[in-house]
PDB file of C-alpha atoms in Angstrom:
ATOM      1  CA  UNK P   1       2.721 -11.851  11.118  1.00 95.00           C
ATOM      2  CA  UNK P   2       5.420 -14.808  11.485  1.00 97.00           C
ATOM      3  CA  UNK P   3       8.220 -14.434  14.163  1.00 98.00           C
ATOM      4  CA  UNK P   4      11.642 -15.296  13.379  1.00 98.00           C
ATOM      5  CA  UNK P   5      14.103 -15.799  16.452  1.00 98.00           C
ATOM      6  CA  UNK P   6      18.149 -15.452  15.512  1.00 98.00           C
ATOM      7  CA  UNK P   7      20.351 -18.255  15.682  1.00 98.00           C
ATOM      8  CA  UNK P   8      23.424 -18.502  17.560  1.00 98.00           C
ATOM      9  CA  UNK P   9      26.458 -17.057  16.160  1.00 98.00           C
ATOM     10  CA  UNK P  10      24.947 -15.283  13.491  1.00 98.00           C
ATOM     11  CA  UNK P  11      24.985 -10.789  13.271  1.00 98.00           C
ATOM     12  CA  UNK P  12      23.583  -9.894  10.194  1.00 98.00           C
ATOM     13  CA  UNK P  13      20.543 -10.891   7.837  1.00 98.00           C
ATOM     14  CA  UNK P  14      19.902 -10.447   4.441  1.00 98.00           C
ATOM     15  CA  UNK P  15      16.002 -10.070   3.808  1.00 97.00           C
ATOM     16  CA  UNK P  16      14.073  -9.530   0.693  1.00 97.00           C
ATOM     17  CA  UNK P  17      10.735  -8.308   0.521  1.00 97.00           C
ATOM     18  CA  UNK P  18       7.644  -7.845  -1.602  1.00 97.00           C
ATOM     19  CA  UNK P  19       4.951  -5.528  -0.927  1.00 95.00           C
ATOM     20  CA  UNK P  20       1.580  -6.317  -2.217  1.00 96.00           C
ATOM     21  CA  UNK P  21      -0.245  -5.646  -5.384  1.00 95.00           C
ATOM     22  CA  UNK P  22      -3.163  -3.295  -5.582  1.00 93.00           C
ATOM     23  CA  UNK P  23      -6.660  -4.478  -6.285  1.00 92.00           C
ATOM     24  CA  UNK P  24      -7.760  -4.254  -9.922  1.00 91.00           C
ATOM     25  CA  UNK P  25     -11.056  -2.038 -11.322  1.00 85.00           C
ATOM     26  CA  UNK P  26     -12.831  -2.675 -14.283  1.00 79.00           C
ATOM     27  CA  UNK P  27     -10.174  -3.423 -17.114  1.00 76.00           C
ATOM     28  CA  UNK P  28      -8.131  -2.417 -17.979  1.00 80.00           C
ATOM     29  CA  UNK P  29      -7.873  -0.355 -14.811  1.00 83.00           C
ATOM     30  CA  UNK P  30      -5.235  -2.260 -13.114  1.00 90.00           C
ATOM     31  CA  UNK P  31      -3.457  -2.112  -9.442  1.00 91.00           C
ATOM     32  CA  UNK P  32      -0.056  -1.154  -8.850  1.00 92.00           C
ATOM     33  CA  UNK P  33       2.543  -4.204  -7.950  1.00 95.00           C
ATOM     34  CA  UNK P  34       3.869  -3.724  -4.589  1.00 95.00           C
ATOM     35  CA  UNK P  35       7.608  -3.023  -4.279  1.00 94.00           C
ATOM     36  CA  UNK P  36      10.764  -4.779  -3.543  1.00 96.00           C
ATOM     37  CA  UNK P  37      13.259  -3.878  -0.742  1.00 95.00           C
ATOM     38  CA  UNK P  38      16.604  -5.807   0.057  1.00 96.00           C
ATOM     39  CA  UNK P  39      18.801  -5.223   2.635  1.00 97.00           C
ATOM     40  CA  UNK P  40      21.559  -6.614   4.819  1.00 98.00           C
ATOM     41  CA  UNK P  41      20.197  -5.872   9.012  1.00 98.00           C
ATOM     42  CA  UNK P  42      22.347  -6.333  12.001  1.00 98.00           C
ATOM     43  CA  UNK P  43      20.579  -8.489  14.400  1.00 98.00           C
ATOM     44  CA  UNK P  44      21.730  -9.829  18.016  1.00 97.00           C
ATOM     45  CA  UNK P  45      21.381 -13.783  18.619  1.00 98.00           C
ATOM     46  CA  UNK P  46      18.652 -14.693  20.151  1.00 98.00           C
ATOM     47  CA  UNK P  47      16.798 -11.732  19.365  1.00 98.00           C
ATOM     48  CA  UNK P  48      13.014 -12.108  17.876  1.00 98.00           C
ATOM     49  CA  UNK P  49      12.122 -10.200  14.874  1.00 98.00           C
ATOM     50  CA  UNK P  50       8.369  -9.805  13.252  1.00 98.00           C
ATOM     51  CA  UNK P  51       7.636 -10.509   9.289  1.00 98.00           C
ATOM     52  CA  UNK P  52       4.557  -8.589   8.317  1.00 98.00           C
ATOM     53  CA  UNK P  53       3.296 -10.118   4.926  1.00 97.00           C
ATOM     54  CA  UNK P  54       1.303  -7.129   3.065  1.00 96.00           C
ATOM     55  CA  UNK P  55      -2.553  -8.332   1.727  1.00 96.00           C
ATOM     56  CA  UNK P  56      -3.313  -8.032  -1.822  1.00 96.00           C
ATOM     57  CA  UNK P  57      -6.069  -5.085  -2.423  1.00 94.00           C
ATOM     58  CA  UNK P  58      -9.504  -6.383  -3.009  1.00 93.00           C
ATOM     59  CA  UNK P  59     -10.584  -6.149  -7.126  1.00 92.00           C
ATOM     60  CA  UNK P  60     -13.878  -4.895  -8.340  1.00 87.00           C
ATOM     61  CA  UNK P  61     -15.402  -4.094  -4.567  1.00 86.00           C
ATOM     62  CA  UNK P  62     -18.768  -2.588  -4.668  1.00 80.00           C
ATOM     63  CA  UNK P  63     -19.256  -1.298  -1.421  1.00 81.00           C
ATOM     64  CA  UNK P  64     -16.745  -0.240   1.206  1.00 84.00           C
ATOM     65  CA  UNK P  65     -13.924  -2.325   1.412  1.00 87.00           C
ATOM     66  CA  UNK P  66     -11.123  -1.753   3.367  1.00 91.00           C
ATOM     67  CA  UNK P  67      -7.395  -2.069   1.811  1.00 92.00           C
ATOM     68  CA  UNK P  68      -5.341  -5.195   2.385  1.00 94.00           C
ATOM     69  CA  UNK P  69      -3.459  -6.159   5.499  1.00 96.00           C
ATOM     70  CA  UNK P  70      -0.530  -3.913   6.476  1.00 96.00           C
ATOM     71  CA  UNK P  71      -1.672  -0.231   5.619  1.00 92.00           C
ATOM     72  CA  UNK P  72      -3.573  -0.565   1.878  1.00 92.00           C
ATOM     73  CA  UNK P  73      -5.733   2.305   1.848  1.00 89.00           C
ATOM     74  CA  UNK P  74      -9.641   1.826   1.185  1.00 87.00           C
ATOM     75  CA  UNK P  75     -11.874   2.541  -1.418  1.00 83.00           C
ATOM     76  CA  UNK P  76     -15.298   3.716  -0.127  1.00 79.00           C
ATOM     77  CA  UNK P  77     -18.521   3.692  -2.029  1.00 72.00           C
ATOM     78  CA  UNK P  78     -20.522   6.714  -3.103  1.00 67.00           C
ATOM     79  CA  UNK P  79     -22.924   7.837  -5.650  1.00 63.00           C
ATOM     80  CA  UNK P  80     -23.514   4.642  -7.807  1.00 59.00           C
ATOM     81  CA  UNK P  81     -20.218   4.949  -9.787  1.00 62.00           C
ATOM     82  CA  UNK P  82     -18.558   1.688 -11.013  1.00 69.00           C
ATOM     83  CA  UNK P  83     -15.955  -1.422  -8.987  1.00 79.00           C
ATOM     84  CA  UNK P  84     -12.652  -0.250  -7.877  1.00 83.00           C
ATOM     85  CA  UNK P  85      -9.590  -1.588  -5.970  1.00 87.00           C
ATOM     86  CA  UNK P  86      -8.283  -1.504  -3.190  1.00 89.00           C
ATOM     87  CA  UNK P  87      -4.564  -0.153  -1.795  1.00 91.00           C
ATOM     88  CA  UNK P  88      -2.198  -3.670  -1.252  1.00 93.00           C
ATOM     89  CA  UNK P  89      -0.269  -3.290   1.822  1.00 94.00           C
ATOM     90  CA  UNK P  90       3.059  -3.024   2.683  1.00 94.00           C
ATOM     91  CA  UNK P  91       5.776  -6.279   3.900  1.00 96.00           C
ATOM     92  CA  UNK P  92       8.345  -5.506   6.618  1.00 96.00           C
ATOM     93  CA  UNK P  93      10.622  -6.825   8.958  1.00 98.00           C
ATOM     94  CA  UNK P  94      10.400  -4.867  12.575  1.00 98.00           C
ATOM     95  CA  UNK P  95      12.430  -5.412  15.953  1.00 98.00           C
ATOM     96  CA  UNK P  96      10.721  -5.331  19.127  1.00 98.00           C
ATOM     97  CA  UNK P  97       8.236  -3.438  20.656  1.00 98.00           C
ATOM     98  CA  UNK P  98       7.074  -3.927  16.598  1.00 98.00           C
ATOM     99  CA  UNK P  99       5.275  -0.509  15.729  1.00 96.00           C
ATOM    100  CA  UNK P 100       5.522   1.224  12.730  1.00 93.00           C
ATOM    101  CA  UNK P 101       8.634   2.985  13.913  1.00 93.00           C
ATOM    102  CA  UNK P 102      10.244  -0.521  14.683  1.00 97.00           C
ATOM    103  CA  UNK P 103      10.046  -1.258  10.674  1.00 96.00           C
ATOM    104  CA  UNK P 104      13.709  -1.915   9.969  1.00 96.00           C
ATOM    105  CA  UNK P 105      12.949  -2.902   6.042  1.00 95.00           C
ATOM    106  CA  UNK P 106       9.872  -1.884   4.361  1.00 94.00           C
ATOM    107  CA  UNK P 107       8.340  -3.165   0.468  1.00 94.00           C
ATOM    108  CA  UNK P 108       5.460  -0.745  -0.234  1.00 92.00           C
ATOM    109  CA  UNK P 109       1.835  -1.864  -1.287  1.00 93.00           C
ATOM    110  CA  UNK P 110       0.728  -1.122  -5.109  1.00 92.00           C
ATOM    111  CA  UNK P 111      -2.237   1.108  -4.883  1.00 89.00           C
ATOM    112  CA  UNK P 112      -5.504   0.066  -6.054  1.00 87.00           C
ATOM    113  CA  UNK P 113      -7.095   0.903  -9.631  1.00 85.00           C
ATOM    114  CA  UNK P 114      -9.721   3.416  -9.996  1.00 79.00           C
ATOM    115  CA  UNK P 115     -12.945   3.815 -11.870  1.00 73.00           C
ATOM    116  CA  UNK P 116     -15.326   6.832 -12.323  1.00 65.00           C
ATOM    117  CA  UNK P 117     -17.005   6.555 -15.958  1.00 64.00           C
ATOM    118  CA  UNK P 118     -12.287   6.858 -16.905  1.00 67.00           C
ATOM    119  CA  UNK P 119      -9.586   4.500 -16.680  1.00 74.00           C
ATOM    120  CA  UNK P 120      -7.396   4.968 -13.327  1.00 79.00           C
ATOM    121  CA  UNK P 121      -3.963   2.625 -12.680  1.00 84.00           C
ATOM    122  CA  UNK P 122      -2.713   2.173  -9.350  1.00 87.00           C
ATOM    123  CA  UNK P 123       0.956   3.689  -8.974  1.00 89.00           C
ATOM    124  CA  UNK P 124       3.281   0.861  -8.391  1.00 92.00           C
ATOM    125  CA  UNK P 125       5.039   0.608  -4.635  1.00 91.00           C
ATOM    126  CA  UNK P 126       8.445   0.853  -3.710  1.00 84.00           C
ATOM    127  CA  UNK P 127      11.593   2.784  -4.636  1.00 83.00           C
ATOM    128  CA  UNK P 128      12.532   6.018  -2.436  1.00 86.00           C
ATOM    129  CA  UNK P 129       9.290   7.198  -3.621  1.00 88.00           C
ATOM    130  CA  UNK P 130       6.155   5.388  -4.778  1.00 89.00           C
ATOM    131  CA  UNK P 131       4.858   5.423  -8.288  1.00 88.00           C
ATOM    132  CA  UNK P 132       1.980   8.001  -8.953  1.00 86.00           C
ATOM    133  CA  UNK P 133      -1.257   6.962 -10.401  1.00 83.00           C
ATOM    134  CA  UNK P 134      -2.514   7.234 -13.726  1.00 80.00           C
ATOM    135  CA  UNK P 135      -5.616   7.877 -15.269  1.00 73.00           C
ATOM    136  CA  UNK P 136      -7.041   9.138 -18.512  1.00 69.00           C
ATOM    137  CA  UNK P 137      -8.958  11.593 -17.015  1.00 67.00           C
ATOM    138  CA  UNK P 138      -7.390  15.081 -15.726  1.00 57.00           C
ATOM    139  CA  UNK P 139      -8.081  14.787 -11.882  1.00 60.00           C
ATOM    140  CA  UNK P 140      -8.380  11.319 -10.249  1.00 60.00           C
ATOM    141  CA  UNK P 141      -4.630  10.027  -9.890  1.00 72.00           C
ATOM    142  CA  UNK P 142      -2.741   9.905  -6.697  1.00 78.00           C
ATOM    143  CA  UNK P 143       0.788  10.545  -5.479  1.00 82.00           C
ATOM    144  CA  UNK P 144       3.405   7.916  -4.163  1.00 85.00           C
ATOM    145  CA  UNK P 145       4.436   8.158  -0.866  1.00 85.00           C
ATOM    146  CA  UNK P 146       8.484   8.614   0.592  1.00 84.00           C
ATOM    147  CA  UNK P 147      10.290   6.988   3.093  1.00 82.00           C
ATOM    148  CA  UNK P 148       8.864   9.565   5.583  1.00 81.00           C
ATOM    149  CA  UNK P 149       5.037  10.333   4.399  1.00 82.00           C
ATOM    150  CA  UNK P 150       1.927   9.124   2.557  1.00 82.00           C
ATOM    151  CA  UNK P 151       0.975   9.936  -0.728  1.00 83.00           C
ATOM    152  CA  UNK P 152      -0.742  12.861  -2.075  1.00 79.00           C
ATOM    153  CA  UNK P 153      -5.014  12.565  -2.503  1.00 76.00           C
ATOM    154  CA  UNK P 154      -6.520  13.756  -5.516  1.00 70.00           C
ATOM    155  CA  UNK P 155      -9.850  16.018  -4.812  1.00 60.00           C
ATOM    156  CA  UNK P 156     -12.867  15.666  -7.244  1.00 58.00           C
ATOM    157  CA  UNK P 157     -15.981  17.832  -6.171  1.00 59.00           C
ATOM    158  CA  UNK P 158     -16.801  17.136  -2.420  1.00 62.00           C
ATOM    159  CA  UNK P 159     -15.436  13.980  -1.593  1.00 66.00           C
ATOM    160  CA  UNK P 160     -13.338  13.298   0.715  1.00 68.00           C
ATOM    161  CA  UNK P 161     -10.595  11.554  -0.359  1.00 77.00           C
ATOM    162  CA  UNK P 162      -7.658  11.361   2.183  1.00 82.00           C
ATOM    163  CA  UNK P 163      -3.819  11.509   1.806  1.00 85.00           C
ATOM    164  CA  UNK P 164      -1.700   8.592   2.933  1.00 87.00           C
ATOM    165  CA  UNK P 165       0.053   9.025   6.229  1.00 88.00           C
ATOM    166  CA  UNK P 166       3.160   7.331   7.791  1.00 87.00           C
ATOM    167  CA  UNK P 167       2.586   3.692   7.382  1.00 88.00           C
ATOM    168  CA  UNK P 168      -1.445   3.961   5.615  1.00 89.00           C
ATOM    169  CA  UNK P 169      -2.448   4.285   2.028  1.00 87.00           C
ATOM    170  CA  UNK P 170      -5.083   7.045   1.443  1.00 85.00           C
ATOM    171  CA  UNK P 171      -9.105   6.453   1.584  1.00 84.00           C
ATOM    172  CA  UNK P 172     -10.780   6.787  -1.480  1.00 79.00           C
ATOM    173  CA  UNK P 173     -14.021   7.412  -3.034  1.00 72.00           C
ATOM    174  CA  UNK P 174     -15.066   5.648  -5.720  1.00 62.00           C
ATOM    175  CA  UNK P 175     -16.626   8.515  -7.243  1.00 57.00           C
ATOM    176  CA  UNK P 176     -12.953  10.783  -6.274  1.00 47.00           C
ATOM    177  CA  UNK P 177      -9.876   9.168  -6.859  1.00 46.00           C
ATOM    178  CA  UNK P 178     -11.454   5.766  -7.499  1.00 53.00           C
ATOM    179  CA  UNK P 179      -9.217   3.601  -5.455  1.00 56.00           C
ATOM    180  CA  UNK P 180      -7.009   2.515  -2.231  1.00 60.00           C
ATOM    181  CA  UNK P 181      -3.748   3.783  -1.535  1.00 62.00           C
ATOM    182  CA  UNK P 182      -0.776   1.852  -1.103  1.00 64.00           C
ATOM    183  CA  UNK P 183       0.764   0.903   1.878  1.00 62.00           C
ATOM    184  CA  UNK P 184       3.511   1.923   4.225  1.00 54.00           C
TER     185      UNK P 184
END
């Protein structure tokens, strides 16, 4: 994260963020792009705020491979099925004590693209509500999260894929949904 302390004199900012893209699959089985959020913040002088740069998901991983920085979700290996990607995570601005419920402007993460013998595409970030995956294949896409909870897990036989939650991208398999959530 970079810290950025308010100047004298000055009671609102204007911030834009970018969350980050989704790691790619085998093409054309792309990532999401993370989302944009702008907005105008009061702020007190003097005060420190936190910038939390989301990581790109990782492309093509092979075994398991967490998502990138900032709540991407990860894509976990199992049964011998082909490279996915990883869930980008999410950019934000937060005010101190800096959790997750500090975030006072959040860019979601792209989620990662999927592969399981079909073509999966990472749902874009951002927007009141995160793009769903898409896939060729009837079961492997995921939801887009909200403002207020992760998105939805898609279940193929007995893996155990897992839902986003407030400020994570789901876990996938990448013989289930094939790729990494998006973040926050």
């Amino acid at each position: 994260f970079a810290t950025w302390t308010v100047p004298a004199g000055v009671g609102f900012v204007t911030v834009e963020l970018y969350g980050a893209r989704g790691g790619n699959a085998i093409s054309p089985a792309v990532g999401g792009l993370g989302g944009y959020a702008t907005a105008t913040v009061p702020v007190v002088p003097g005060e420190v705020l936190r910038i939390y740069a989301g990581g790109a998901g990782a492309s093509n991983v092979t075994s398991d491979t967490a998502g990138g920085f900032n709540g991407g979700g990860s894509s976990l290996r199992c049964c011998g099925s082909g490279p996915s990607g990883t869930g980008g995570g999410a950019t934000d601005l937060r005010r101190a004590p800096y959790g997750l419920a500090d975030r006072l402007v959040v860019a979601g993460g792209g989620g990662g693209g999927g592969w399981n013998y079909y073509d999966g595409w990472g749902g874009d970030g951002g927007g009141l509500v995160g793009e769903d995956g898409n896939t060729t294949y009837t079961y492997d896409a995921g939801g887009g999260g909200t403002q207020t909870a992760g998105g939805t897990a898609d279940y193929l036989g007995n893996y155990p894929c897992t839902p986003g939650s407030f400020g994570l991208g789901g876990n996938a398999y990448f013989d289930g949904a094939g790729s990494g959530g998006g973040g926050g």
